[in-house]
CSV table of C-alpha atoms in Angstrom, one decimal:
chain,number,residue,atom,x,y,z
A,1,MET,CA,-1.0,4.1,1.8
A,2,ARG,CA,-4.5,2.7,1.3
A,3,GLY,CA,-4.9,-0.6,3.0
A,4,LEU,CA,-1.5,-0.5,4.8
A,5,ASP,CA,-0.6,1.8,7.7
A,6,LEU,CA,3.2,1.8,7.5
A,7,GLU,CA,3.6,3.6,10.9
A,8,LYS,CA,1.5,1.0,12.7
A,9,LEU,CA,3.3,-1.8,10.9
A,10,GLN,CA,6.7,-0.3,11.9
A,11,ALA,CA,5.6,-0.1,15.5
A,12,TYR,CA,4.4,-3.7,15.4
A,13,LEU,CA,7.7,-5.0,14.0
A,14,ASP,CA,9.7,-2.6,16.1
A,15,SER,CA,11.7,-1.8,13.0
A,16,PRO,CA,13.4,1.2,11.4
A,17,PRO,CA,11.2,3.5,9.3
A,18,LEU,CA,9.4,1.5,6.6
A,19,SER,CA,8.5,2.3,3.0
A,20,GLY,CA,6.3,0.4,0.7
A,21,THR,CA,4.6,0.1,-2.6
A,22,MET,CA,1.6,-1.9,-3.8
A,23,PHE,CA,2.0,-4.6,-6.4
A,24,ALA,CA,0.0,-4.3,-9.5
A,25,GLY,CA,-2.0,-7.1,-11.0
A,26,GLY,CA,-3.9,-8.5,-8.0
A,27,LYS,CA,-7.7,-8.3,-8.0
A,28,SER,CA,-8.4,-9.9,-4.7
A,29,ASN,CA,-6.0,-10.0,-1.7
A,30,LEU,CA,-3.8,-6.9,-1.5
A,31,THR,CA,0.0,-7.4,-1.8
A,32,TYR,CA,2.7,-4.8,-0.9
A,33,ALA,CA,6.5,-4.7,-1.1
A,34,VAL,CA,7.8,-3.4,2.2
A,35,THR,CA,11.4,-2.5,3.2
A,36,ASP,CA,13.3,-1.0,6.1
A,37,GLY,CA,16.1,0.0,3.8
A,38,VAL,CA,18.0,-3.3,4.5
A,39,ASN,CA,15.5,-6.1,4.5
A,40,ARG,CA,12.8,-6.7,1.9
A,41,TRP,CA,9.4,-8.4,2.5
A,42,VAL,CA,6.1,-8.9,0.9
A,43,LEU,CA,2.9,-8.3,2.9
A,44,ARG,CA,-0.4,-9.9,2.1
A,45,ARG,CA,-3.8,-8.8,3.5
A,46,PRO,CA,-7.5,-9.3,2.6
A,47,PRO,CA,-9.3,-6.8,0.3
A,48,LEU,CA,-10.8,-3.7,1.9
A,49,GLY,CA,-14.4,-4.9,1.8
A,50,HIS,CA,-16.9,-7.6,0.8
A,51,VAL,CA,-14.8,-10.4,2.3
A,52,LEU,CA,-16.8,-13.6,1.6
A,53,PRO,CA,-17.0,-16.5,4.1
A,54,THR,CA,-14.0,-18.9,3.8
A,55,ALA,CA,-12.2,-16.5,1.5
A,56,HIS,CA,-9.0,-14.4,2.0
A,57,ASP,CA,-7.8,-16.5,4.9
A,58,MET,CA,-4.3,-15.3,5.9
A,59,VAL,CA,-3.8,-18.2,8.3
A,60,ARG,CA,-4.3,-20.8,5.6
A,61,GLU,CA,-2.1,-19.0,3.1
A,62,HIS,CA,0.7,-18.8,5.8
A,63,LYS,CA,0.3,-22.5,6.6
A,64,VAL,CA,0.6,-23.7,3.0
A,65,LEU,CA,3.6,-21.5,2.3
A,66,ASP,CA,5.3,-22.8,5.4
A,67,ALA,CA,4.7,-26.4,4.5
A,68,LEU,CA,5.6,-26.1,0.9
A,69,SER,CA,8.7,-24.1,1.5
A,70,GLN,CA,10.0,-26.7,3.9
A,71,ALA,CA,9.2,-29.4,1.4
A,72,GLY,CA,11.4,-27.7,-1.2
A,73,PHE,CA,8.6,-26.5,-3.5
A,74,PRO,CA,9.2,-23.1,-5.0
A,75,VAL,CA,7.3,-20.6,-2.9
A,76,PRO,CA,8.3,-17.6,-0.8
A,77,LYS,CA,9.2,-18.5,2.7
A,78,PRO,CA,6.8,-17.0,5.3
A,79,VAL,CA,8.3,-14.7,7.9
A,80,ARG,CA,5.5,-13.7,10.3
A,81,LEU,CA,1.7,-14.1,10.7
A,82,CYS,CA,-0.4,-11.5,12.4
A,83,THR,CA,-4.0,-12.1,13.2
A,84,ASP,CA,-4.4,-8.9,15.3
A,85,THR,CA,-6.7,-6.7,13.3
A,86,GLU,CA,-5.7,-3.6,15.3
A,87,VAL,CA,-2.3,-3.5,13.6
A,88,ILE,CA,-3.3,-2.6,10.0
A,89,GLY,CA,-7.0,-3.2,10.1
A,90,ALA,CA,-7.0,-6.8,9.0
A,91,PRO,CA,-5.0,-10.1,9.5
A,92,PHE,CA,-1.8,-10.2,7.4
A,93,TYR,CA,1.4,-12.1,6.9
A,94,LEU,CA,4.9,-11.2,5.8
A,95,MET,CA,7.0,-13.4,3.5
A,96,GLU,CA,10.4,-13.2,2.0
A,97,HIS,CA,10.9,-11.1,-1.2
A,98,VAL,CA,11.7,-13.4,-4.1
A,99,ASP,CA,13.3,-12.0,-7.3
A,100,GLY,CA,12.0,-12.9,-10.7
A,101,THR,CA,9.8,-11.7,-13.5
A,102,ILE,CA,6.0,-11.9,-13.7
A,103,TYR,CA,5.1,-12.0,-17.3
A,104,ARG,CA,2.1,-9.8,-18.1
A,105,ASP,CA,3.4,-8.0,-21.2
A,106,ALA,CA,2.9,-9.9,-24.4
A,107,ALA,CA,5.7,-8.0,-26.2
A,108,LEU,CA,8.1,-9.1,-23.4
A,109,ILE,CA,6.9,-12.7,-23.6
A,110,GLU,CA,7.5,-12.8,-27.4
A,111,LYS,CA,11.2,-12.4,-26.7
A,112,ILE,CA,11.5,-15.6,-24.7
A,113,ASP,CA,10.9,-19.3,-25.4
A,114,PHE,CA,7.3,-19.2,-24.3
A,115,ARG,CA,6.7,-22.8,-25.3
A,116,ALA,CA,9.4,-24.0,-22.9
A,117,LEU,CA,8.2,-21.7,-20.1
A,118,THR,CA,4.6,-23.0,-20.5
A,119,PHE,CA,5.8,-26.6,-20.2
A,120,THR,CA,7.9,-25.7,-17.2
A,121,LEU,CA,4.7,-24.3,-15.6
A,122,VAL,CA,2.9,-27.5,-16.4
A,123,ASP,CA,5.7,-29.5,-14.8
A,124,THR,CA,5.6,-27.3,-11.7
A,125,LEU,CA,1.9,-27.9,-11.3
A,126,ALA,CA,2.3,-31.7,-11.7
A,127,ASP,CA,5.1,-31.6,-9.1
A,128,LEU,CA,2.9,-29.8,-6.7
A,129,HIS,CA,0.2,-32.5,-7.2
A,130,SER,CA,2.8,-35.2,-6.6
A,131,LEU,CA,3.5,-34.1,-3.0
A,132,ASP,CA,2.1,-36.2,-0.2
A,133,PRO,CA,0.0,-33.8,1.9
A,134,ALA,CA,0.3,-35.8,5.1
A,135,ALA,CA,4.1,-36.1,4.7
A,136,ILE,CA,4.5,-32.3,4.5
A,137,GLY,CA,2.2,-31.4,7.3
A,138,LEU,CA,-0.9,-30.6,5.3
A,139,GLY,CA,-2.9,-33.8,6.0
A,140,ASP,CA,-5.6,-31.7,7.7
A,141,PHE,CA,-5.6,-28.9,5.1
A,142,GLY,CA,-8.8,-30.1,3.5
A,143,LYS,CA,-11.0,-33.1,2.6
A,144,PRO,CA,-10.3,-34.5,-0.9
A,145,GLU,CA,-13.4,-36.8,-0.6
A,146,GLY,CA,-16.4,-35.0,-2.1
A,147,PHE,CA,-14.2,-32.0,-3.2
A,148,ASN,CA,-15.9,-31.4,-6.5
A,149,ALA,CA,-19.4,-31.5,-5.1
A,150,ARG,CA,-18.4,-29.1,-2.3
A,151,GLN,CA,-16.8,-26.8,-4.9
A,152,VAL,CA,-20.0,-26.6,-6.9
A,153,ARG,CA,-21.9,-25.7,-3.8
A,154,ARG,CA,-19.3,-23.2,-2.5
A,155,TRP,CA,-19.0,-21.2,-5.7
A,156,LYS,CA,-22.8,-21.0,-6.0
A,157,GLN,CA,-22.8,-19.5,-2.5
A,158,GLN,CA,-20.1,-17.1,-3.5
A,159,LEU,CA,-22.1,-16.1,-6.5
A,160,ASP,CA,-25.2,-15.5,-4.4
A,161,ALA,CA,-23.2,-13.3,-2.1
A,162,SER,CA,-21.9,-11.2,-4.9
A,163,ARG,CA,-25.0,-10.6,-7.0
A,164,SER,CA,-25.4,-7.0,-8.2
A,165,ARG,CA,-26.8,-7.5,-11.7
A,166,GLU,CA,-28.5,-10.0,-13.9
A,167,LEU,CA,-26.1,-12.6,-15.5
A,168,SER,CA,-27.7,-14.6,-18.3
A,169,GLY,CA,-26.9,-18.3,-18.2
A,170,ILE,CA,-24.9,-18.5,-15.0
A,171,ASP,CA,-27.5,-20.2,-12.9
A,172,GLU,CA,-28.2,-22.6,-15.7
A,173,LEU,CA,-24.5,-23.4,-15.9
A,174,HIS,CA,-24.4,-24.1,-12.2
A,175,ALA,CA,-27.4,-26.4,-12.5
A,176,ARG,CA,-25.7,-28.4,-15.4
A,177,LEU,CA,-22.5,-28.7,-13.4
A,178,ALA,CA,-24.4,-30.0,-10.3
A,179,THR,CA,-26.1,-32.8,-12.2
A,180,ASP,CA,-23.0,-34.9,-13.2
A,181,ILE,CA,-20.1,-34.3,-10.8
A,182,PRO,CA,-17.0,-36.5,-11.2
A,183,ALA,CA,-15.9,-38.3,-8.1
A,184,GLY,CA,-12.3,-37.5,-8.7
A,185,GLY,CA,-9.2,-39.5,-8.0
A,186,PRO,CA,-6.7,-39.3,-5.2
A,187,GLY,CA,-6.5,-35.9,-3.5
A,188,ALA,CA,-3.6,-33.5,-3.7
A,189,VAL,CA,-2.6,-30.1,-2.7
A,190,VAL,CA,-4.3,-27.9,-5.2
A,191,HIS,CA,-3.3,-24.2,-5.9
A,192,GLY,CA,-6.8,-23.1,-6.9
A,193,ASP,CA,-5.6,-20.2,-9.2
A,194,PHE,CA,-2.6,-21.5,-11.1
A,195,ARG,CA,-1.7,-19.2,-14.0
A,196,LEU,CA,1.2,-17.5,-15.8
A,197,ASP,CA,1.0,-14.2,-13.8
A,198,ASN,CA,1.0,-16.0,-10.4
A,199,VAL,CA,4.6,-17.2,-11.0
A,200,LEU,CA,7.9,-15.5,-10.6
A,201,VAL,CA,10.3,-16.6,-13.3
A,202,SER,CA,14.1,-16.5,-13.5
A,203,ASP,CA,16.2,-15.2,-16.4
A,204,GLU,CA,16.8,-18.9,-17.3
A,205,LEU,CA,13.0,-19.4,-17.3
A,206,ALA,CA,12.9,-21.5,-14.2
A,207,VAL,CA,10.2,-21.1,-11.6
A,208,ASN,CA,11.5,-19.1,-8.7
A,209,ALA,CA,8.2,-19.0,-6.8
A,210,VAL,CA,4.6,-19.8,-7.2
A,211,LEU,CA,2.5,-17.0,-5.7
A,212,ASP,CA,-1.1,-16.4,-4.5
A,213,TRP,CA,-2.2,-19.4,-2.4
A,214,GLU,CA,-5.4,-17.8,-1.3
A,215,MET,CA,-7.6,-20.7,-2.7
A,216,SER,CA,-5.3,-23.6,-2.0
A,217,THR,CA,-6.7,-26.7,-0.3
A,218,LEU,CA,-6.7,-30.5,-0.7
A,219,GLY,CA,-8.8,-31.6,-3.6
A,220,ASP,CA,-9.0,-32.9,-7.2
A,221,PRO,CA,-5.8,-31.9,-9.0
A,222,LEU,CA,-7.6,-31.9,-12.4
A,223,SER,CA,-9.3,-28.7,-11.2
A,224,ASP,CA,-6.0,-26.9,-11.4
A,225,LEU,CA,-5.2,-28.3,-14.8
A,226,ALA,CA,-8.6,-27.2,-16.2
A,227,LEU,CA,-8.3,-23.7,-14.7
A,228,MET,CA,-4.8,-23.4,-16.3
A,229,GLN,CA,-6.3,-24.2,-19.6
A,230,ILE,CA,-9.1,-21.6,-19.1
A,231,TYR,CA,-6.5,-19.0,-18.3
A,232,ALA,CA,-4.5,-19.8,-21.4
A,233,GLY,CA,-7.4,-18.4,-23.5
A,234,ARG,CA,-8.3,-15.4,-21.3
A,235,PRO,CA,-6.9,-11.9,-21.8
A,236,LEU,CA,-4.4,-12.0,-19.0
A,237,LEU,CA,-1.7,-10.2,-20.8
A,238,GLU,CA,-1.3,-6.7,-22.4
A,239,ARG,CA,0.2,-5.4,-25.6
A,240,ASP,CA,0.2,-1.7,-26.1
A,241,GLY,CA,-2.5,-1.4,-23.4
A,242,LYS,CA,-4.8,-3.9,-25.0
A,243,PRO,CA,-5.8,-7.3,-23.5
A,244,PHE,CA,-4.1,-10.4,-25.0
A,245,ALA,CA,-4.5,-14.1,-24.4
A,246,PRO,CA,-1.4,-16.3,-23.7
A,247,ILE,CA,-2.5,-18.9,-26.2
A,248,ASP,CA,-2.5,-16.3,-29.0
A,249,ILE,CA,1.3,-15.7,-28.6
A,250,PRO,CA,3.4,-17.7,-31.1
A,251,GLY,CA,4.9,-20.8,-29.5
A,252,HIS,CA,2.3,-21.4,-26.9
A,253,PRO,CA,1.3,-25.1,-26.7
A,254,THR,CA,-2.2,-26.1,-27.6
A,255,LEU,CA,-4.5,-27.1,-24.8
A,256,ASP,CA,-4.1,-30.8,-25.9
A,257,GLU,CA,-0.4,-30.5,-25.6
A,258,ILE,CA,-0.7,-29.0,-22.1
A,259,ALA,CA,-2.9,-31.9,-21.0
A,260,ALA,CA,-0.6,-34.4,-22.6
A,261,ARG,CA,2.5,-32.9,-20.9
A,262,TYR,CA,0.7,-32.9,-17.5
A,263,ALA,CA,-0.4,-36.5,-18.0
A,264,GLU,CA,3.1,-37.6,-18.8
A,265,ARG,CA,4.6,-35.8,-15.8
A,266,SER,CA,1.8,-36.7,-13.3
A,267,LYS,CA,0.8,-40.2,-14.6
A,268,ARG,CA,-2.9,-39.1,-14.2
A,269,ASP,CA,-5.7,-39.8,-16.5
A,270,VAL,CA,-6.7,-36.6,-18.3
A,271,SER,CA,-8.8,-38.1,-21.1
A,272,ASP,CA,-12.0,-36.4,-20.1
A,273,LEU,CA,-11.7,-32.8,-18.9
A,274,HIS,CA,-15.0,-31.4,-20.1
A,275,TRP,CA,-16.7,-31.1,-16.7
A,276,TYR,CA,-13.5,-29.7,-15.1
A,277,VAL,CA,-13.1,-27.0,-17.8
A,278,GLY,CA,-16.8,-26.1,-17.5
A,279,PHE,CA,-16.5,-25.8,-13.8
A,280,ALA,CA,-13.3,-23.8,-14.1
A,281,ALA,CA,-15.1,-21.3,-16.3
A,282,PHE,CA,-17.9,-21.0,-13.8
A,283,LYS,CA,-15.5,-20.6,-10.9
A,284,LEU,CA,-13.6,-17.9,-12.7
A,285,ALA,CA,-16.8,-16.1,-13.6
A,286,VAL,CA,-17.8,-16.1,-10.0
A,287,ILE,CA,-14.4,-14.8,-8.8
A,288,LEU,CA,-14.5,-12.0,-11.4
A,289,GLU,CA,-18.1,-11.1,-10.4
A,290,GLY,CA,-17.0,-10.8,-6.8
A,291,VAL,CA,-14.2,-8.4,-8.0
A,292,HIS,CA,-16.8,-6.5,-10.0
A,293,PHE,CA,-19.0,-6.3,-6.9
A,294,ARG,CA,-16.2,-4.8,-4.8
A,295,TYR,CA,-15.4,-2.3,-7.6
A,296,THR,CA,-19.0,-1.1,-7.7
A,297,LYS,CA,-18.9,-0.6,-3.9
A,298,GLY,CA,-15.6,1.4,-4.1
A,299,GLN,CA,-13.7,-1.3,-2.2
A,300,THR,CA,-10.9,-1.9,-4.7
A,301,VAL,CA,-7.4,-0.5,-4.8
A,302,GLY,CA,-5.5,0.2,-8.0
A,303,PRO,CA,-6.3,0.3,-11.8
A,304,GLY,CA,-7.9,-2.2,-14.1
A,305,PHE,CA,-11.1,-3.1,-12.1
A,306,ASP,CA,-13.5,-1.2,-14.4
A,307,THR,CA,-13.1,-3.9,-17.1
A,308,VAL,CA,-13.5,-7.0,-15.0
A,309,GLY,CA,-17.3,-7.2,-15.1
A,310,ALA,CA,-17.3,-7.3,-18.9
A,311,MET,CA,-15.3,-10.6,-18.8
A,312,VAL,CA,-18.0,-12.6,-17.0
A,313,PRO,CA,-20.6,-13.3,-19.7
A,314,ALA,CA,-17.9,-14.8,-22.0
A,315,LEU,CA,-16.8,-17.2,-19.3
A,316,VAL,CA,-20.4,-18.3,-18.7
A,317,GLU,CA,-20.7,-19.1,-22.4
A,318,GLN,CA,-17.4,-20.9,-22.4
A,319,GLY,CA,-18.5,-23.0,-19.5
A,320,HIS,CA,-21.7,-24.1,-21.4
A,321,ARG,CA,-19.6,-24.9,-24.5
A,322,ALA,CA,-17.2,-27.0,-22.5
A,323,LEU,CA,-20.0,-29.2,-21.1
A,324,GLU,CA,-21.2,-29.7,-24.6
A,325,GLY,CA,-17.8,-31.1,-25.6
A,326,HIS,CA,-16.3,-28.0,-27.3
């Protein structure tokens, strides 16, 4: 299996014969279901190539999962961390397998109370931001002070490391973001990529587990809220093989309703999100450009990568519109 040598993993774990499959949907770190016929785990490892500095850090992912699971927040419990690249060719970790549905099919979503589920996601995000990092062992997980300024610099560096074509307006968007950076309020554990298809949902529409903590750190919680709003309007879902945005499904709350629900739950001021939404669009554009770069180099695994690059220009335009108050 590309990216995962099951025989070497079996030897490392000293386990019975293993079988595995790769999870669909991920466009960055690679995720596999692994079983010995009795036990079930999920394995996470970095992508096959073009690993940018500070990205795809398995040790950080393992640390945040361990802290949050002990704090009672819904995440998979980590089982083992391996930093020896001789085992499968990259650092990796194993975590428990959690049952639940990942909603990517618009037709399936239309059969549930999508409004209620979306508000549950907002509440879960606010609950994450209410945790005291120091009290759960994540006091040294990042530096909230100056977080927004560092993010602007970091994602410009990531963009420069992923350039393979001309992208109209993206450098101008970065320059606009860098001129008026909000100081931000009290820091919190931020997920960094919170969206519908990063959550395992129960039949009762409860959150069984929040997944994909690759970009988590301590920072400005409004960055998570803004990115959730950006994702609401992006073609995350599919209907009959065609892309579909969550906000276009009947019952999905408006962006203002999402912000109001978050404000009520978190007691945070969300009256001015324009910069945060503009930055979220820029960040997602850079992430997708990195995915596109790996695709052009033949360093991706699975379907769906051929369309990622086409999503970037619209995000750049959306970022400019957000800064203009739209």
